[in-house]
CSV table of N, CA and C in Angstrom, one decimal:
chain,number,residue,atom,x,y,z
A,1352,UNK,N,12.4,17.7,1.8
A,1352,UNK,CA,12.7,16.3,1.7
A,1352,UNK,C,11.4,15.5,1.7
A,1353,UNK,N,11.5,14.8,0.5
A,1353,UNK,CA,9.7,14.1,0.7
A,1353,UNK,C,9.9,12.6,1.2
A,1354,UNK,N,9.3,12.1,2.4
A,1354,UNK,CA,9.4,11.0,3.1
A,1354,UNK,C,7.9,10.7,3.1
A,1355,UNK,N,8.2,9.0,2.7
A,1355,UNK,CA,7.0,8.1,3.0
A,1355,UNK,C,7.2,7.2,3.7
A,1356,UNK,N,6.2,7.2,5.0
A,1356,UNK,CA,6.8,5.8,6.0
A,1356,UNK,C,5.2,5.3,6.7
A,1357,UNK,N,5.7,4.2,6.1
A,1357,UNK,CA,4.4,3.1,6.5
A,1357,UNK,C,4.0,2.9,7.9
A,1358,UNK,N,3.7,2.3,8.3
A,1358,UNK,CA,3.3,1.7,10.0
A,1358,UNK,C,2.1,0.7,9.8
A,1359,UNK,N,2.0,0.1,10.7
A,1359,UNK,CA,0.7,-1.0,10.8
A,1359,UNK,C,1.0,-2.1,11.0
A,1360,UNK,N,2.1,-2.6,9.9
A,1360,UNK,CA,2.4,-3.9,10.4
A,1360,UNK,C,2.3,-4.8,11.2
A,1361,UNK,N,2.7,-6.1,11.1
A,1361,UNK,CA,3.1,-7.1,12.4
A,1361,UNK,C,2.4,-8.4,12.1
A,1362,UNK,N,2.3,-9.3,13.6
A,1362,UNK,CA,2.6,-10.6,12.7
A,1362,UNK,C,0.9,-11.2,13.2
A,1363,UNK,N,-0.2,-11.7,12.5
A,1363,UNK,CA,-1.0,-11.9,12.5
A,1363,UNK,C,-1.1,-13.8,12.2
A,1364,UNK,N,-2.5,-14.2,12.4
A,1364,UNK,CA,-3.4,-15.5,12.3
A,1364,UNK,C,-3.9,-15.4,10.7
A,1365,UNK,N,-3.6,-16.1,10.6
A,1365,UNK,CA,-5.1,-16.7,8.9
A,1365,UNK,C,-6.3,-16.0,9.3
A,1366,UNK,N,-7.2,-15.4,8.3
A,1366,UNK,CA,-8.2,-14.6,8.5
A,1366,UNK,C,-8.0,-13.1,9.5
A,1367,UNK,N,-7.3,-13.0,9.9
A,1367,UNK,CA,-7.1,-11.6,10.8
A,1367,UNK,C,-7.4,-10.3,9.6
A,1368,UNK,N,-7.3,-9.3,10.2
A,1368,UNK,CA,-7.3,-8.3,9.4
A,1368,UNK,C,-5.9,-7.0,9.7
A,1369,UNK,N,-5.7,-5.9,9.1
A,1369,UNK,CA,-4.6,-5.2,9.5
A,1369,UNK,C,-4.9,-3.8,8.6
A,1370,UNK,N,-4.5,-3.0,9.1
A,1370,UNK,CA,-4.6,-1.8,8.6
A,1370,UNK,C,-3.3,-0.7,8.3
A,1371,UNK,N,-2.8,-1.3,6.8
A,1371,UNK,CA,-1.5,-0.1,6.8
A,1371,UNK,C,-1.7,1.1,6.9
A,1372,UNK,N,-0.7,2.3,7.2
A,1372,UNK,CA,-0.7,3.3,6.9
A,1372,UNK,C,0.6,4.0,6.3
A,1373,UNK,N,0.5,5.2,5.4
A,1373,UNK,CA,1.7,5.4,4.8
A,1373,UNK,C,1.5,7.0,4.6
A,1374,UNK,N,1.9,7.7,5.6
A,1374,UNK,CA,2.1,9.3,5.5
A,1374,UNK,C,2.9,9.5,5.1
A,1375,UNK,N,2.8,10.8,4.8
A,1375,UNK,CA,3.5,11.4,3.3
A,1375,UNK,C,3.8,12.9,4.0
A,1376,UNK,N,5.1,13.6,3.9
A,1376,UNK,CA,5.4,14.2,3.8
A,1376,UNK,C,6.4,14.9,3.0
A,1377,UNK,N,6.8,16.4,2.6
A,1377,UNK,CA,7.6,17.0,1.9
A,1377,UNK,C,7.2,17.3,0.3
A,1378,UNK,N,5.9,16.8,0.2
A,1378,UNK,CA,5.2,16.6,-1.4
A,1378,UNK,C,3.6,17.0,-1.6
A,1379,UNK,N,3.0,17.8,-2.6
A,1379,UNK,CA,1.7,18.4,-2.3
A,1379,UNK,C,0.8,17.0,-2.6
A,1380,UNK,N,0.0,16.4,-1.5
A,1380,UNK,CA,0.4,14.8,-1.5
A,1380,UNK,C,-1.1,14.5,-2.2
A,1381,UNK,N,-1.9,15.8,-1.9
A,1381,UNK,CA,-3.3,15.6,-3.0
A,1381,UNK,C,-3.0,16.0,-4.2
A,1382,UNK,N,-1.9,16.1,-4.8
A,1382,UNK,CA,-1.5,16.1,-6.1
A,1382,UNK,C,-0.9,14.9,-6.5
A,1383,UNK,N,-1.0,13.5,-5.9
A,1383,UNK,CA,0.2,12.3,-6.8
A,1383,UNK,C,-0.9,11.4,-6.3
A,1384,UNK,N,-0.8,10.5,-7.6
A,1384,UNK,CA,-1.9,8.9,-7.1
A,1384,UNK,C,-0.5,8.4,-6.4
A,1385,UNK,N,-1.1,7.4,-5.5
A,1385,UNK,CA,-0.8,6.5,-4.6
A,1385,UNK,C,-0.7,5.4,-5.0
A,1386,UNK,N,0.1,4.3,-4.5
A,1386,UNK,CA,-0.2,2.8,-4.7
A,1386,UNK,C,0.4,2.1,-3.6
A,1387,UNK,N,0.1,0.9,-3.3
A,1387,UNK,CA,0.8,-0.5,-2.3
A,1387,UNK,C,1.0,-1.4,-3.0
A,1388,UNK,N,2.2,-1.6,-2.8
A,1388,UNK,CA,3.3,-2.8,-3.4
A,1388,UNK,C,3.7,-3.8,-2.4
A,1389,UNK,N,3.9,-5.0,-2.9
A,1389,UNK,CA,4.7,-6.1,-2.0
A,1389,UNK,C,6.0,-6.6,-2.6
A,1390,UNK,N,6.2,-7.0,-1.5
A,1390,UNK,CA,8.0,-8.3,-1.9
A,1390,UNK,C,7.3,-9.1,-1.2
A,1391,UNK,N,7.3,-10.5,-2.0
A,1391,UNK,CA,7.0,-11.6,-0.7
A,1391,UNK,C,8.1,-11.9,-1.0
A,1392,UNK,N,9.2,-13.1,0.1
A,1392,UNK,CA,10.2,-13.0,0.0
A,1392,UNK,C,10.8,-13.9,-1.1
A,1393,UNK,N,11.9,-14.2,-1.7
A,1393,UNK,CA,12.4,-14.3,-2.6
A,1393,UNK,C,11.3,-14.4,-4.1
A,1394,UNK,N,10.6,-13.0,-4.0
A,1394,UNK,CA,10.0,-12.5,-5.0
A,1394,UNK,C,9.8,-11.1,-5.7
A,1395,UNK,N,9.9,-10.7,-6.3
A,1395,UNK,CA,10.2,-9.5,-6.7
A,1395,UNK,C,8.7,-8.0,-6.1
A,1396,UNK,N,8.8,-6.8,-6.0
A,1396,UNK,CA,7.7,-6.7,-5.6
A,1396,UNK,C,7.1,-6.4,-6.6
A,1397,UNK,N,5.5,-6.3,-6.3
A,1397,UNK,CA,4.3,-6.4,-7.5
A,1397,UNK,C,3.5,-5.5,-6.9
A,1398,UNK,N,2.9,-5.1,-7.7
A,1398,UNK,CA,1.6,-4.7,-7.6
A,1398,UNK,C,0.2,-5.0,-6.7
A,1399,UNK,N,-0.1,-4.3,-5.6
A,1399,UNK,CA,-1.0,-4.6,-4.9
A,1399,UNK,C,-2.5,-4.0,-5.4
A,1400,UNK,N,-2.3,-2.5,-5.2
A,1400,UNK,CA,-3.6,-1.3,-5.2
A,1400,UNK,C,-2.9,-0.1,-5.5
A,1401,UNK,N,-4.2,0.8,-6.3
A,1401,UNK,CA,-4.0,1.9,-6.4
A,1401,UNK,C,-4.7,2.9,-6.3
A,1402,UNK,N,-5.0,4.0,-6.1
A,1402,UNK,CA,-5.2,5.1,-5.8
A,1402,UNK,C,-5.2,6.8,-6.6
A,1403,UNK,N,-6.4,7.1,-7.0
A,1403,UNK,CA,-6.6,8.1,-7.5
A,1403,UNK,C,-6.2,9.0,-6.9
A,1404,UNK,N,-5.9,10.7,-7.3
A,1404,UNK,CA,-5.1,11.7,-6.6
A,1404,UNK,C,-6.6,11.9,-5.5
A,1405,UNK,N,-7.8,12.1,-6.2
A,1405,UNK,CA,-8.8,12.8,-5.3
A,1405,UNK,C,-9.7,11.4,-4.6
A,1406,UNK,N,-9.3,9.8,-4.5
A,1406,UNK,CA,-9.9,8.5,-4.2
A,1406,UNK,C,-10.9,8.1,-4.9
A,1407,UNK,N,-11.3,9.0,-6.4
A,1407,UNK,CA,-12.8,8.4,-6.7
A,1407,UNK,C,-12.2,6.9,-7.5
A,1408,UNK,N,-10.8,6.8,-8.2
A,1408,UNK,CA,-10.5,5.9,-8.8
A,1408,UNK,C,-9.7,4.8,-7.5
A,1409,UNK,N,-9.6,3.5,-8.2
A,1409,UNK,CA,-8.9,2.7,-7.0
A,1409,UNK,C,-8.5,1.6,-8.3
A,1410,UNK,N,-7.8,0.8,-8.1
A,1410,UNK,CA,-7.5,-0.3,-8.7
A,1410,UNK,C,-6.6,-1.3,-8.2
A,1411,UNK,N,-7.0,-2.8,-8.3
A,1411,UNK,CA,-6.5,-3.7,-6.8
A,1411,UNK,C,-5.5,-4.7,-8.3
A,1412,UNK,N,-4.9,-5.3,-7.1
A,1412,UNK,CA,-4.5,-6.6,-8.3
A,1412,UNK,C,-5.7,-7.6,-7.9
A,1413,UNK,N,-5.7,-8.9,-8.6
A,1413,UNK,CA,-6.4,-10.1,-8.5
A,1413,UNK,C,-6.7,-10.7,-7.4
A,1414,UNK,N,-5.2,-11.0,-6.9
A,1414,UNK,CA,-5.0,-11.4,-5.7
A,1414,UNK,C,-5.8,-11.1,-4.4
A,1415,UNK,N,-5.6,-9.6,-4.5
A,1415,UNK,CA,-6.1,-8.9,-3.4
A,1415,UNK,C,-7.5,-8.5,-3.4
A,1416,UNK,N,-7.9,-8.3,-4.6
A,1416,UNK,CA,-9.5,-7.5,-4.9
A,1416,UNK,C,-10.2,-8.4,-4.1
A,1417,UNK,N,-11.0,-7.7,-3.8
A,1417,UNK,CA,-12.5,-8.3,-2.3
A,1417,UNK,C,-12.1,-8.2,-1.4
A,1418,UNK,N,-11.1,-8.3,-0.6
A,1418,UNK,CA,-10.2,-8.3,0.6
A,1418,UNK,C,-9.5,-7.4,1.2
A,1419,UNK,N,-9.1,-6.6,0.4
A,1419,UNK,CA,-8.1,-5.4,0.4
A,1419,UNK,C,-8.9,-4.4,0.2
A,1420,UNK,N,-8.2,-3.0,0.9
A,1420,UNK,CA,-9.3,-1.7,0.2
A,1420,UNK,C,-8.2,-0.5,0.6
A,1421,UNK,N,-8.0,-0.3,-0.6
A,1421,UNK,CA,-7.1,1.6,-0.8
A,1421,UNK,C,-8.0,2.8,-0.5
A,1422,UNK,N,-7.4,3.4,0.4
A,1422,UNK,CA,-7.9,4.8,0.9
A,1422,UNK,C,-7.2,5.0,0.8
A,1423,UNK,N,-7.8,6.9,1.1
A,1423,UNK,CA,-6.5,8.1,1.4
A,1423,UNK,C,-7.7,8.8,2.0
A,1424,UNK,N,-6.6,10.1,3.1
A,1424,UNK,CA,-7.1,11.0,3.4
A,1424,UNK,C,-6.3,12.2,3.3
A,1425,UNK,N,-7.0,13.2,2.3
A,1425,UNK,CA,-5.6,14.2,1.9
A,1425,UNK,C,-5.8,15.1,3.0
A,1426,UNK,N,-6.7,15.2,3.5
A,1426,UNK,CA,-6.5,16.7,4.9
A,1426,UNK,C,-5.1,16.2,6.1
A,1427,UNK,N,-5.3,14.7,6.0
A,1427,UNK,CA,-3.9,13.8,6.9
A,1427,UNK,C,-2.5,13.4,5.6
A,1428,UNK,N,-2.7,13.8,5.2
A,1428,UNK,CA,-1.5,13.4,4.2
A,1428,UNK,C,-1.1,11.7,4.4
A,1429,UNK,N,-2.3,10.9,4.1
A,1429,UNK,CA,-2.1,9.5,4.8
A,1429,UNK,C,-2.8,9.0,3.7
A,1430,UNK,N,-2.3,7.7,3.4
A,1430,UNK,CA,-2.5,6.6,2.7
A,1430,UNK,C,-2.3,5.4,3.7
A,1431,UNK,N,-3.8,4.6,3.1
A,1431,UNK,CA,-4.0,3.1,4.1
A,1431,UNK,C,-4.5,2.3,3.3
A,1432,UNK,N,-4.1,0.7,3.5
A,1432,UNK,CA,-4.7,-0.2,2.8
A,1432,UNK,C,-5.1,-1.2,4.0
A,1433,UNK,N,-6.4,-1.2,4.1
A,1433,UNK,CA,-7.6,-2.1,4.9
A,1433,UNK,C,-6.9,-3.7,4.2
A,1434,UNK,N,-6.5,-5.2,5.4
A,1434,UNK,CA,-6.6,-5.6,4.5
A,1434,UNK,C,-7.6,-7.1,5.6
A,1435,UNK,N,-8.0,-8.0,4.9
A,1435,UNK,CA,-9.1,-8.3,5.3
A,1435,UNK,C,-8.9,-10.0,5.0
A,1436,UNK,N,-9.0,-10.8,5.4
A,1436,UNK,CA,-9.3,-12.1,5.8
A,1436,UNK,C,-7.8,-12.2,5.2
A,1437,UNK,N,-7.0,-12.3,5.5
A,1437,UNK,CA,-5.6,-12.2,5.7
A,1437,UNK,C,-4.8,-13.8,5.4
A,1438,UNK,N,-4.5,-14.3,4.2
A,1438,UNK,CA,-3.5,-15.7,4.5
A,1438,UNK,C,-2.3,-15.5,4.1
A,1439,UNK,N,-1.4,-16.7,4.4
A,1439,UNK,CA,-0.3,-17.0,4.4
A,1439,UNK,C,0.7,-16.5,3.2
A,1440,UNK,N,-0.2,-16.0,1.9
A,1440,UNK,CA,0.6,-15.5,1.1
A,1440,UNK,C,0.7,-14.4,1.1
A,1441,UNK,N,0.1,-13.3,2.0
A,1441,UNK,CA,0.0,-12.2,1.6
A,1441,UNK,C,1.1,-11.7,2.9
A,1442,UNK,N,2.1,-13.2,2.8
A,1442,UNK,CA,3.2,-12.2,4.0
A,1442,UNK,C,4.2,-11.7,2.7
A,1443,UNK,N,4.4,-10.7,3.4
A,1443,UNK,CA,5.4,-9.3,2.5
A,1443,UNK,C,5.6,-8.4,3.6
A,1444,UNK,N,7.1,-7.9,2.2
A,1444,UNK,CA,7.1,-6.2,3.3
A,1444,UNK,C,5.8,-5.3,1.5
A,1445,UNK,N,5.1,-4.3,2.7
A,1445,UNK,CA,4.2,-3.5,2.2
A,1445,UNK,C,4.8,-2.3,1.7
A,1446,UNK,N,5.0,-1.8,0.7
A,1446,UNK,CA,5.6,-0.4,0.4
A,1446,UNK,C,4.5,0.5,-0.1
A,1447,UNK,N,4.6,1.7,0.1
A,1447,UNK,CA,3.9,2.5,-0.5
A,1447,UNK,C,4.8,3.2,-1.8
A,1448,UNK,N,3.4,3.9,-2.5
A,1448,UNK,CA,4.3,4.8,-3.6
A,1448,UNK,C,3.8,5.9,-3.7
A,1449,UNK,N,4.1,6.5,-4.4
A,1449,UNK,CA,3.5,8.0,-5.0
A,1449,UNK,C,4.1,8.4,-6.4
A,1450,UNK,N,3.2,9.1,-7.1
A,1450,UNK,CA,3.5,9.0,-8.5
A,1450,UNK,C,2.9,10.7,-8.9
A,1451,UNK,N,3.0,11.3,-9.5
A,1451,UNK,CA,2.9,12.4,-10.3
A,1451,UNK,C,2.3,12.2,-11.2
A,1452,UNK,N,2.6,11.2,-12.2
A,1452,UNK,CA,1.6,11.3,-13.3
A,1452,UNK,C,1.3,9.7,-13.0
A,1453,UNK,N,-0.6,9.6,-14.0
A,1453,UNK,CA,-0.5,8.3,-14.7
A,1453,UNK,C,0.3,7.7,-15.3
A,1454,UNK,N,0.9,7.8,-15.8
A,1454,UNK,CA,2.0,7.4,-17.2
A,1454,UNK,C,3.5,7.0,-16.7
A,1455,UNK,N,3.6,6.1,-16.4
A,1455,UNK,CA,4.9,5.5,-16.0
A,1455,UNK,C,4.9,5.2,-14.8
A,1456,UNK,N,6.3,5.2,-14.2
A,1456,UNK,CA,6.4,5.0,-12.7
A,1456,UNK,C,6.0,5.6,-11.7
A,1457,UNK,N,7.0,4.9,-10.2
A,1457,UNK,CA,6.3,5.9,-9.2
A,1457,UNK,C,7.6,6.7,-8.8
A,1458,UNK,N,7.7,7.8,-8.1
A,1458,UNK,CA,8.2,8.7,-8.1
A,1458,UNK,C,9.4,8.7,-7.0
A,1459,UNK,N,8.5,8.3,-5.9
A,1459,UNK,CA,9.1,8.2,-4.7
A,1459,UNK,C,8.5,6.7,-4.0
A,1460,UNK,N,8.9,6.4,-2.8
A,1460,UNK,CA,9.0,5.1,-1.8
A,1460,UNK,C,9.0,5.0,-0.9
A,1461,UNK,N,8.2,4.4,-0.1
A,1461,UNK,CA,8.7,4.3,1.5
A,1461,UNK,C,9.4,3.3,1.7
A,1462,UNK,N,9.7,3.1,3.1
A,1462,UNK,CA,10.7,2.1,3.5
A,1462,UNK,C,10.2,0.8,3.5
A,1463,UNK,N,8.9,0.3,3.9
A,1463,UNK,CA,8.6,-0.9,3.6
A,1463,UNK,C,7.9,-0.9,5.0
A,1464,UNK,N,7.1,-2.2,5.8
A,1464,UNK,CA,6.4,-2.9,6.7
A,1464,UNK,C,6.2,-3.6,6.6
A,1465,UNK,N,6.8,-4.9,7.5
A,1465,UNK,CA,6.5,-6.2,7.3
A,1465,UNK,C,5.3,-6.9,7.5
A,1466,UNK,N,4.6,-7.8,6.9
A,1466,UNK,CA,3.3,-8.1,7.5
A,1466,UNK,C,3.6,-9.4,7.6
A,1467,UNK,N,3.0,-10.3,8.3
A,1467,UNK,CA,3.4,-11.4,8.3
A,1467,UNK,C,1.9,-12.5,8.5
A,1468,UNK,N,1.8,-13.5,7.7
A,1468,UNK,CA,0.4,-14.1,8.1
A,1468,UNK,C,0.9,-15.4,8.7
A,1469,UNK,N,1.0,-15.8,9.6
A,1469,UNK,CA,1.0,-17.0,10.0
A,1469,UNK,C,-0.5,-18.2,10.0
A,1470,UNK,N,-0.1,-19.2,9.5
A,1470,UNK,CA,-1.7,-20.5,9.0
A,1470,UNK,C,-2.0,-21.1,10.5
């Protein structure tokens, strides 16, 4: 059974920082790029960051680049996204993903983490 479940969340200040995390189990996890997604609320979710199977590739959205930073560590079967001077739009729930190939979607999901930035 392959389960992804995030942790880190919670409810933070403007400029704070926070560190997701999203382990992976039931799946050979150094074999699937990675990504973090958001819902901010009544919005659909988007695209945050992504993640090469071996970490040399990364790719952020707009929003987030300079501020945010996608890791992994395959010996922990863990995926984290550093995130860094933190405001009020970047409240969401955080999902992780995992994908098997470049080419299309992601495969599987986790449950989600709330993050919250209060101004």
């Amino acid at each position: 059974q392959v389960q992804l479940v995030e942790s880190g969340g919670g409810l933070v200040q403007t400029g704070d920082s926070l560190r997701l995390s999203c382990t992976v189990s039931g799946l050979p996890f150094s074999s699937y790029a990675m990504g973090w997604f958001r819902r901010a609320p009544g919005k659909e979710r988007q695209f945050a960051a992504s993640i090469s199977t071996s970490g040399g590739s990364t790719n952020y959205a707009d929003s987030v680049r300079g501020r945010f930073t996608i890791s992994r560590d395959n010996a922990k079967n863990t995926l984290y996204l550093q995130m860094n001077k933190l405001q009020p739009e970047d409240t969401a729930v955080y999902y992780c993903g995992a994908r098997k190939s470049v080419i299309g979607g992601y495969d599987y999901w986790g449950q989600g983490t709330q993050v919250t930035v209060s101004s």
